[in-house]
């Protein structure tokens, strides 16, 4: 391929970083089951395009931004046109292709953080550092949800040449001090904030139990096991499930999954046994496994708590999935805003590989499986399974048309099983107690236990594990009840719907929530009291979807913008025509996005707004929490 590059050349640091990253990553890619995407194959370098995302991360981590010279060097190395490399680099919110300060403070202003201190942090940083994005050494930017909703407000510190750091709960004085600090102890202090996982999962610790008194299942090791120790994990039952899976064999494991009626916990609720059976029986080889750990929906943080507190369990569960589906390689796609989780999973993967629990001959049982970790870079759309596959392959994270489905033609065009983090953790429990015993918890299509993320005006925010069928009222009681007077609950996340007080006795099942026009979704339970600014909240949700739309299809690309504009006008009390006209426009936009968008993002982007309109929840004109009129 003839590449037409600009005259920009990389700096020595950029060149060395790119070459070192490729040198580290290429070695494992020599195995026979490595990707060969046919329409892009033909040159050895282009066959390594799936390494693009980690290489962009390496450059950005080392330099603080990705220059034209660095893009040119990557393009030469991969034999991929620089325009395509640029298109990928600009797709992700965490990457910058313009020079910026070596220290960037990302301040969450989403639904769980903005009204609960995020705007105060932004005001303080504006006073000290100047407007958003300004500053030669330190700057701040607004950020969508950072997945730390139970510790709101939250910030993320990106520092050139240093690991990213999360700070939550954050306070204006502490954020301002951390932004300018050169103290190396800052990293230790940041990790110490998350050392006690029981703050985020109040049920956990020794003796933790479900509301009915039964022992915890998904959270049983969180707050108990040392997340850095493989030996401690094994002392608490680790790798017993993999041993049982090998003893049973792939066919029997699939039977147990089918008996359990386990459905996906990422929101789609597809039967896991059916998915694994389809991939395992696919004649085309190789097969792949992908773990979707890119939870990015506002209010969702359950997977983060699992991975922070019990990372080896995810490695074991992925190994079982690889064994059963016949995949020799698993990709763990982790959202880029989880620095502590990244470090713990990297440690867990390395430790498992060193001890023979990953590699060419797992536990000496004659099958090979290994895991490659891929960090996302700030794109909610990559939580959609086909957009995630595109991202891993080194392309923009734009959803594919379906069919074909990933189980037939997924990663690199091969049969692929894609599972959410919580789904995989449930597999360990099924192998522990058996599929039929698992199915006895809950009922129908809603079996086993479920994790819910409680935040907002609730007594003890955090992740809670309950059996399917627990009512919303019971769940709120377990979490310390409502702070103040309850107005409404957003159930299922930004793509979910609102539930009023008269519906608090709804059983939290797929069927029960559907009967009241709601959804379990990703397990979000965001509580609002009577002081909440719901119109402002809806505008934040609309801004989130507008920002996160990949732009591939017109209904979503245009509809999300128009939706936010209409809500902003309502918030400012400057409707075009009348308030009723704006509400009618929102309803029209919702129908178009729902019916004509390519993927679930556009189809569900108006869900919360539609729910609020139906329940009459839009407030009369108000101002944003910082007293300023919002702009679009």
C-alpha angles and dihedrals in degrees: 000000000000109000120204106207132177120244092257113121128198122251118247090259092050093047093047092046094051093046093046092048092051091044090055096043102041096061096070091044094071093085117112094245093059119121124284106173100196100214091053100035126098099093125063093226095051089051086066095057090116086075092065098094096052090045091052088050090051093053094045093048092050101040105022095237140029113252129202089252092054091048090052092051092049090048091052092047093051098033088232122136111263091232089064092048089049090049091055095044093052093047094074125072095215094059124078125197091187126073113266141163116298089235119055125181112205108202117197111229097170129123097286099040109027097066092037102058105307094105091050090054090050091051091051094048091047090055093048104033104022131237123348112294094010124123134080097227105018130020137165133221135186114254135196118236114324095197094249096105096139089058096044132202101049138181134185122214116210112193124182111245092006135086118270115256133206123214118196137186084028127191127198094245094046094048093048091049093047092048092062100031123117092187109129088207088073091087092053091048092049092052091045089061089065097037093101103057090182088080087067094036107036094183093061134093129072109336095015114160145175119262090263091055096256117132119268115262111184094028097036095114098035109110090010107065125061102248091208097054126081090187092055090048091054091046087059095052099282118161093012088109093053090049090051091047091054091048091051097042127222097287094053092046090054089049090054090050092050091048090051093054088218110179127194115279097207094085105272094081095209114168108264096207091055091050095049092045091053094051095042091054097044109118096210117090147250105039123204137206123209126188111205104215094154097111102166105149113122110262095022121118107132096110091050091056092049093049094044094050103032109019097153089061090064091050090051094046092050090050090054090049091049092049094049098044095041095245118148094188129049125190117208106202106198126184111253095230093071105084097161092047089049092055093046094048092047088053093047094050093047093047093048091049092049092052097047098257089116129032141059095327111027111208088340090287097127101251129103128220134156137174131227117196117219119190116213118219107218111299119130091193089068087073086074104093100234093042087053090054091051090051093051090049091056100258134114110287096251119147120249125228113259134251115076092066122209092255087066103030112005132130110022087353093295131120107281135184112211118191136174119240096249091048091056093048088055090058089066090055093048091054088049100052103015132253097272093050089049091052091055089069106084114342147238110028090336105080133154127014127315134210119229126193111219120193141144121047097006129120099239112016115204147091116312129190117212136159117263107265096044108134124242089242092055091048092052090049091053088053094054098269130265122320106228124344115335117240103167145325125232104219122194099016134268088328091049135078142253124265123202128215093262088063098051091107092062111125110244097238133118089254099042097051092045090057090062095043095258135106139222088223114157092344099263118159107179112179123208126194126203092272093061121114100228097177088054089047092052090049089053090051091048090049089051093055092043090053095043099046109115089217094229097124128042099227091059099033094052100025096058090051094049091046092055092045092053093049091047090053090050090049091051092043091237102121121174102243101339142333089260091054091054092049090050089051091052090052092050092048091050093054093049094048093044094050103036110031118111098228143020095272094067093036093056100031091098096041098101092041092050091048091051092049092051091051095043093241100141107115123227114256115314139156129248119267093265091054094247125122108251119241132203 
